[in-house]
Amino acid sequence: GAGVSQSPRYKVTKRGQDVALRCDPISGHVSLYWYRQALGQGPEFLTYFNYEAQQDKSGLPNDRFSAERPEGSISTLTIQRTEQRDSAMYRCASSQGETQYFGPGTRLLVL
Amino acid sequence: AQSVAQPEDQVNVAEGNPLTVKCTYSVSGNPYLFWYVQYPNRGLQFLLKYITGDNLVKGSYGFEAEFNKSQTSFHLKKPSALVSDSALYFCAVRDGGGYNKLIFGAGTRLAVHP
């Protein structure tokens, strides 16, 4: 079946603009995760949803970052007033059990 | 606090030789351990996991990993490396006590030479 999909795959934006990153999980997967990966680093946890409930947002770096999953399926990660330090690969994963399956990621570049 | 260490930035192996990519972890409860592989311009692909049971777990593409509780290690191994195994490998740990987030190591680049 289809895996996790993310859009856009690449996003170039100017500092101060808002961006919205989309994640479409594997059908039927209850849990959805967002991670951020800087160059040369492993992914770092941002937030986690169980169905539509945001269970853990401890990894969101500041209040410019928010995420939602209103119908328990597609999720959107929004970054307001982007800064150059927000440039990274943003990865989404979904799971039904212990194993998280990752999408291809969205590479964000803030100029 | 949970943490994962991958002590080698890069591992170089000749094709046909055995390979080992090292991982050690720190977690407060029982660990759930994972290996993922990242090929260029692609997402993270799940390779294998240890949750409970046999310490030696087998995964995709002929890879296996051995859980060693006393050494808090979960090294990735393959008996005979292929050039196509060249990629970036990540070890990850999750606290089995109910917290779902994965903590990743910094990654190890595996280069298999013909």
PDB file of N, CA and C in Angstrom, chain A residues 9-10 33 35 37 40-45 48 56 58 91 97-105, chain B residues 32 34 36 38 41-46 49 51 88 90 94 99-107:
ATOM      1  N   ARG A   9       7.783  18.689  -1.204  1.00  0.00           N
ATOM      2  CA  ARG A   9       9.059  18.023  -0.953  1.00  0.00           C
ATOM      3  C   ARG A   9      10.156  19.042  -0.687  1.00  0.00           C
ATOM      4  N   TYR A  10      10.055  20.195  -1.318  1.00  0.00           N
ATOM      5  CA  TYR A  10      11.015  21.275  -1.134  1.00  0.00           C
ATOM      6  C   TYR A  10      10.238  22.578  -0.974  1.00  0.00           C
ATOM      7  N   TYR A  33       3.778  11.386  13.944  1.00  0.00           N
ATOM      8  CA  TYR A  33       4.904  12.071  14.581  1.00  0.00           C
ATOM      9  C   TYR A  33       5.521  13.055  13.597  1.00  0.00           C
ATOM     10  N   TYR A  35       9.236  15.119  13.128  1.00  0.00           N
ATOM     11  CA  TYR A  35      10.633  15.248  13.538  1.00  0.00           C
ATOM     12  C   TYR A  35      11.297  16.312  12.659  1.00  0.00           C
ATOM     13  N   GLN A  37      15.237  17.310  11.167  1.00  0.00           N
ATOM     14  CA  GLN A  37      16.584  16.792  11.020  1.00  0.00           C
ATOM     15  C   GLN A  37      17.485  17.848  10.397  1.00  0.00           C
ATOM     16  N   GLY A  40      23.687  16.531   9.016  1.00  0.00           N
ATOM     17  CA  GLY A  40      24.686  15.850   9.830  1.00  0.00           C
ATOM     18  C   GLY A  40      24.197  15.382  11.179  1.00  0.00           C
ATOM     19  N   GLN A  41      22.894  15.449  11.387  1.00  0.00           N
ATOM     20  CA  GLN A  41      22.317  15.045  12.666  1.00  0.00           C
ATOM     21  C   GLN A  41      21.235  13.995  12.446  1.00  0.00           C
ATOM     22  N   GLY A  42      20.874  13.333  13.519  1.00  0.00           N
ATOM     23  CA  GLY A  42      19.720  12.456  13.457  1.00  0.00           C
ATOM     24  C   GLY A  42      18.440  13.259  13.646  1.00  0.00           C
ATOM     25  N   PRO A  43      17.309  12.681  13.286  1.00  0.00           N
ATOM     26  CA  PRO A  43      16.032  13.380  13.491  1.00  0.00           C
ATOM     27  C   PRO A  43      15.783  13.676  14.965  1.00  0.00           C
ATOM     28  N   GLU A  44      15.159  14.824  15.228  1.00  0.00           N
ATOM     29  CA  GLU A  44      14.778  15.207  16.584  1.00  0.00           C
ATOM     30  C   GLU A  44      13.266  15.347  16.659  1.00  0.00           C
ATOM     31  N   PHE A  45      12.714  14.785  17.707  1.00  0.00           N
ATOM     32  CA  PHE A  45      11.269  14.764  17.909  1.00  0.00           C
ATOM     33  C   PHE A  45      10.713  16.169  18.076  1.00  0.00           C
ATOM     34  N   TYR A  48       3.715  14.703  18.674  1.00  0.00           N
ATOM     35  CA  TYR A  48       3.095  13.395  18.467  1.00  0.00           C
ATOM     36  C   TYR A  48       1.591  13.497  18.639  1.00  0.00           C
ATOM     37  N   ASP A  56       1.832  14.986  22.785  1.00  0.00           N
ATOM     38  CA  ASP A  56       3.151  15.428  23.247  1.00  0.00           C
ATOM     39  C   ASP A  56       3.648  16.477  22.270  1.00  0.00           C
ATOM     40  N   SER A  58       6.336  18.463  23.343  1.00  0.00           N
ATOM     41  CA  SER A  58       7.498  18.915  24.099  1.00  0.00           C
ATOM     42  C   SER A  58       8.690  19.268  23.222  1.00  0.00           C
ATOM     43  N   ARG A  91      10.502  15.780   8.918  1.00  0.00           N
ATOM     44  CA  ARG A  91      10.063  14.412   8.619  1.00  0.00           C
ATOM     45  C   ARG A  91       8.821  14.059   9.405  1.00  0.00           C
ATOM     46  N   GLY A  97       1.742   0.305  15.538  1.00  0.00           N
ATOM     47  CA  GLY A  97       2.333  -0.401  16.673  1.00  0.00           C
ATOM     48  C   GLY A  97       3.609   0.293  17.068  1.00  0.00           C
ATOM     49  N   GLU A  98       4.662  -0.523  17.327  1.00  0.00           N
ATOM     50  CA  GLU A  98       5.914   0.087  17.789  1.00  0.00           C
ATOM     51  C   GLU A  98       6.716   0.746  16.686  1.00  0.00           C
ATOM     52  N   THR A  99       6.552   0.292  15.459  1.00  0.00           N
ATOM     53  CA  THR A  99       7.422   0.745  14.370  1.00  0.00           C
ATOM     54  C   THR A  99       6.863   1.994  13.717  1.00  0.00           C
ATOM     55  N   GLN A 100       7.708   3.008  13.617  1.00  0.00           N
ATOM     56  CA  GLN A 100       7.334   4.240  12.923  1.00  0.00           C
ATOM     57  C   GLN A 100       7.840   4.176  11.494  1.00  0.00           C
ATOM     58  N   TYR A 101       6.978   4.521  10.558  1.00  0.00           N
ATOM     59  CA  TYR A 101       7.307   4.536   9.134  1.00  0.00           C
ATOM     60  C   TYR A 101       7.351   5.981   8.670  1.00  0.00           C
ATOM     61  N   PHE A 102       8.458   6.330   8.038  1.00  0.00           N
ATOM     62  CA  PHE A 102       8.717   7.718   7.707  1.00  0.00           C
ATOM     63  C   PHE A 102       8.365   8.055   6.267  1.00  0.00           C
ATOM     64  N   GLY A 103       7.958   9.292   6.064  1.00  0.00           N
ATOM     65  CA  GLY A 103       7.779   9.831   4.733  1.00  0.00           C
ATOM     66  C   GLY A 103       9.091  10.344   4.183  1.00  0.00           C
ATOM     67  N   PRO A 104       9.057  10.882   2.956  1.00  0.00           N
ATOM     68  CA  PRO A 104      10.287  11.342   2.295  1.00  0.00           C
ATOM     69  C   PRO A 104      10.826  12.645   2.861  1.00  0.00           C
ATOM     70  N   GLY A 105      10.020  13.366   3.627  1.00  0.00           N
ATOM     71  CA  GLY A 105      10.482  14.621   4.215  1.00  0.00           C
ATOM     72  C   GLY A 105      10.196  15.827   3.353  1.00  0.00           C
TER      73      GLY A 105
ATOM     74  N   TYR B  32      13.116  -0.033  23.691  1.00  0.00           N
ATOM     75  CA  TYR B  32      12.729  -0.495  22.373  1.00  0.00           C
ATOM     76  C   TYR B  32      13.782   0.097  21.427  1.00  0.00           C
ATOM     77  N   PHE B  34      15.745   0.398  17.555  1.00  0.00           N
ATOM     78  CA  PHE B  34      15.449   0.388  16.122  1.00  0.00           C
ATOM     79  C   PHE B  34      16.703   0.766  15.321  1.00  0.00           C
ATOM     80  N   TYR B  36      17.351   2.318  11.360  1.00  0.00           N
ATOM     81  CA  TYR B  36      16.804   2.851  10.116  1.00  0.00           C
ATOM     82  C   TYR B  36      17.967   3.126   9.168  1.00  0.00           C
ATOM     83  N   GLN B  38      19.043   5.436   5.607  1.00  0.00           N
ATOM     84  CA  GLN B  38      18.673   6.576   4.759  1.00  0.00           C
ATOM     85  C   GLN B  38      19.536   6.576   3.513  1.00  0.00           C
ATOM     86  N   ASN B  41      18.491  11.275  -0.940  1.00  0.00           N
ATOM     87  CA  ASN B  41      17.236  11.825  -1.466  1.00  0.00           C
ATOM     88  C   ASN B  41      16.031  10.937  -1.198  1.00  0.00           C
ATOM     89  N   ARG B  42      16.128  10.136  -0.164  1.00  0.00           N
ATOM     90  CA  ARG B  42      14.995   9.282   0.204  1.00  0.00           C
ATOM     91  C   ARG B  42      14.739   9.374   1.694  1.00  0.00           C
ATOM     92  N   GLY B  43      13.594   8.888   2.105  1.00  0.00           N
ATOM     93  CA  GLY B  43      13.246   8.932   3.521  1.00  0.00           C
ATOM     94  C   GLY B  43      13.961   7.867   4.317  1.00  0.00           C
ATOM     95  N   LEU B  44      13.711   7.853   5.595  1.00  0.00           N
ATOM     96  CA  LEU B  44      14.248   6.832   6.481  1.00  0.00           C
ATOM     97  C   LEU B  44      13.479   5.541   6.280  1.00  0.00           C
ATOM     98  N   GLN B  45      14.215   4.462   6.083  1.00  0.00           N
ATOM     99  CA  GLN B  45      13.577   3.155   5.918  1.00  0.00           C
ATOM    100  C   GLN B  45      13.849   2.292   7.136  1.00  0.00           C
ATOM    101  N   PHE B  46      12.822   1.672   7.652  1.00  0.00           N
ATOM    102  CA  PHE B  46      12.935   0.784   8.798  1.00  0.00           C
ATOM    103  C   PHE B  46      13.691  -0.476   8.405  1.00  0.00           C
ATOM    104  N   LYS B  49      14.037  -4.100  14.514  1.00  0.00           N
ATOM    105  CA  LYS B  49      13.766  -3.604  15.861  1.00  0.00           C
ATOM    106  C   LYS B  49      13.953  -4.708  16.885  1.00  0.00           C
ATOM    107  N   ILE B  51      12.271  -5.488  20.607  1.00  0.00           N
ATOM    108  CA  ILE B  51      11.291  -5.107  21.625  1.00  0.00           C
ATOM    109  C   ILE B  51      11.470  -6.011  22.846  1.00  0.00           C
ATOM    110  N   LEU B  88      23.416   5.934   4.950  1.00  0.00           N
ATOM    111  CA  LEU B  88      23.509   6.511   6.290  1.00  0.00           C
ATOM    112  C   LEU B  88      22.596   5.704   7.211  1.00  0.00           C
ATOM    113  N   PHE B  90      20.936   4.972  11.036  1.00  0.00           N
ATOM    114  CA  PHE B  90      20.565   5.597  12.295  1.00  0.00           C
ATOM    115  C   PHE B  90      20.047   4.552  13.276  1.00  0.00           C
ATOM    116  N   ARG B  94      13.490   3.972  22.113  1.00  0.00           N
ATOM    117  CA  ARG B  94      12.265   4.487  22.702  1.00  0.00           C
ATOM    118  C   ARG B  94      12.120   3.861  24.074  1.00  0.00           C
ATOM    119  N   TYR B  99       6.241   6.035  26.376  1.00  0.00           N
ATOM    120  CA  TYR B  99       6.516   7.263  25.654  1.00  0.00           C
ATOM    121  C   TYR B  99       6.910   6.908  24.228  1.00  0.00           C
ATOM    122  N   ASN B 100       6.272   7.533  23.267  1.00  0.00           N
ATOM    123  CA  ASN B 100       6.388   7.071  21.902  1.00  0.00           C
ATOM    124  C   ASN B 100       7.490   7.708  21.091  1.00  0.00           C
ATOM    125  N   LYS B 101       8.051   8.798  21.542  1.00  0.00           N
ATOM    126  CA  LYS B 101       9.021   9.463  20.695  1.00  0.00           C
ATOM    127  C   LYS B 101      10.302   8.658  20.611  1.00  0.00           C
ATOM    128  N   LEU B 102      10.899   8.700  19.435  1.00  0.00           N
ATOM    129  CA  LEU B 102      12.180   8.052  19.215  1.00  0.00           C
ATOM    130  C   LEU B 102      13.299   9.058  19.440  1.00  0.00           C
ATOM    131  N   ILE B 103      14.355   8.594  20.065  1.00  0.00           N
ATOM    132  CA  ILE B 103      15.579   9.370  20.204  1.00  0.00           C
ATOM    133  C   ILE B 103      16.598   8.741  19.251  1.00  0.00           C
ATOM    134  N   PHE B 104      17.114   9.533  18.336  1.00  0.00           N
ATOM    135  CA  PHE B 104      18.028   9.029  17.312  1.00  0.00           C
ATOM    136  C   PHE B 104      19.472   9.366  17.640  1.00  0.00           C
ATOM    137  N   GLY B 105      20.370   8.496  17.185  1.00  0.00           N
ATOM    138  CA  GLY B 105      21.776   8.834  17.163  1.00  0.00           C
ATOM    139  C   GLY B 105      22.062   9.776  15.999  1.00  0.00           C
ATOM    140  N   ALA B 106      23.323  10.208  15.920  1.00  0.00           N
ATOM    141  CA  ALA B 106      23.708  11.177  14.892  1.00  0.00           C
ATOM    142  C   ALA B 106      23.910  10.533  13.526  1.00  0.00           C
ATOM    143  N   GLY B 107      23.931   9.206  13.502  1.00  0.00           N
ATOM    144  CA  GLY B 107      24.076   8.521  12.228  1.00  0.00           C
ATOM    145  C   GLY B 107      25.495   8.077  11.958  1.00  0.00           C
TER     146      GLY B 107
END
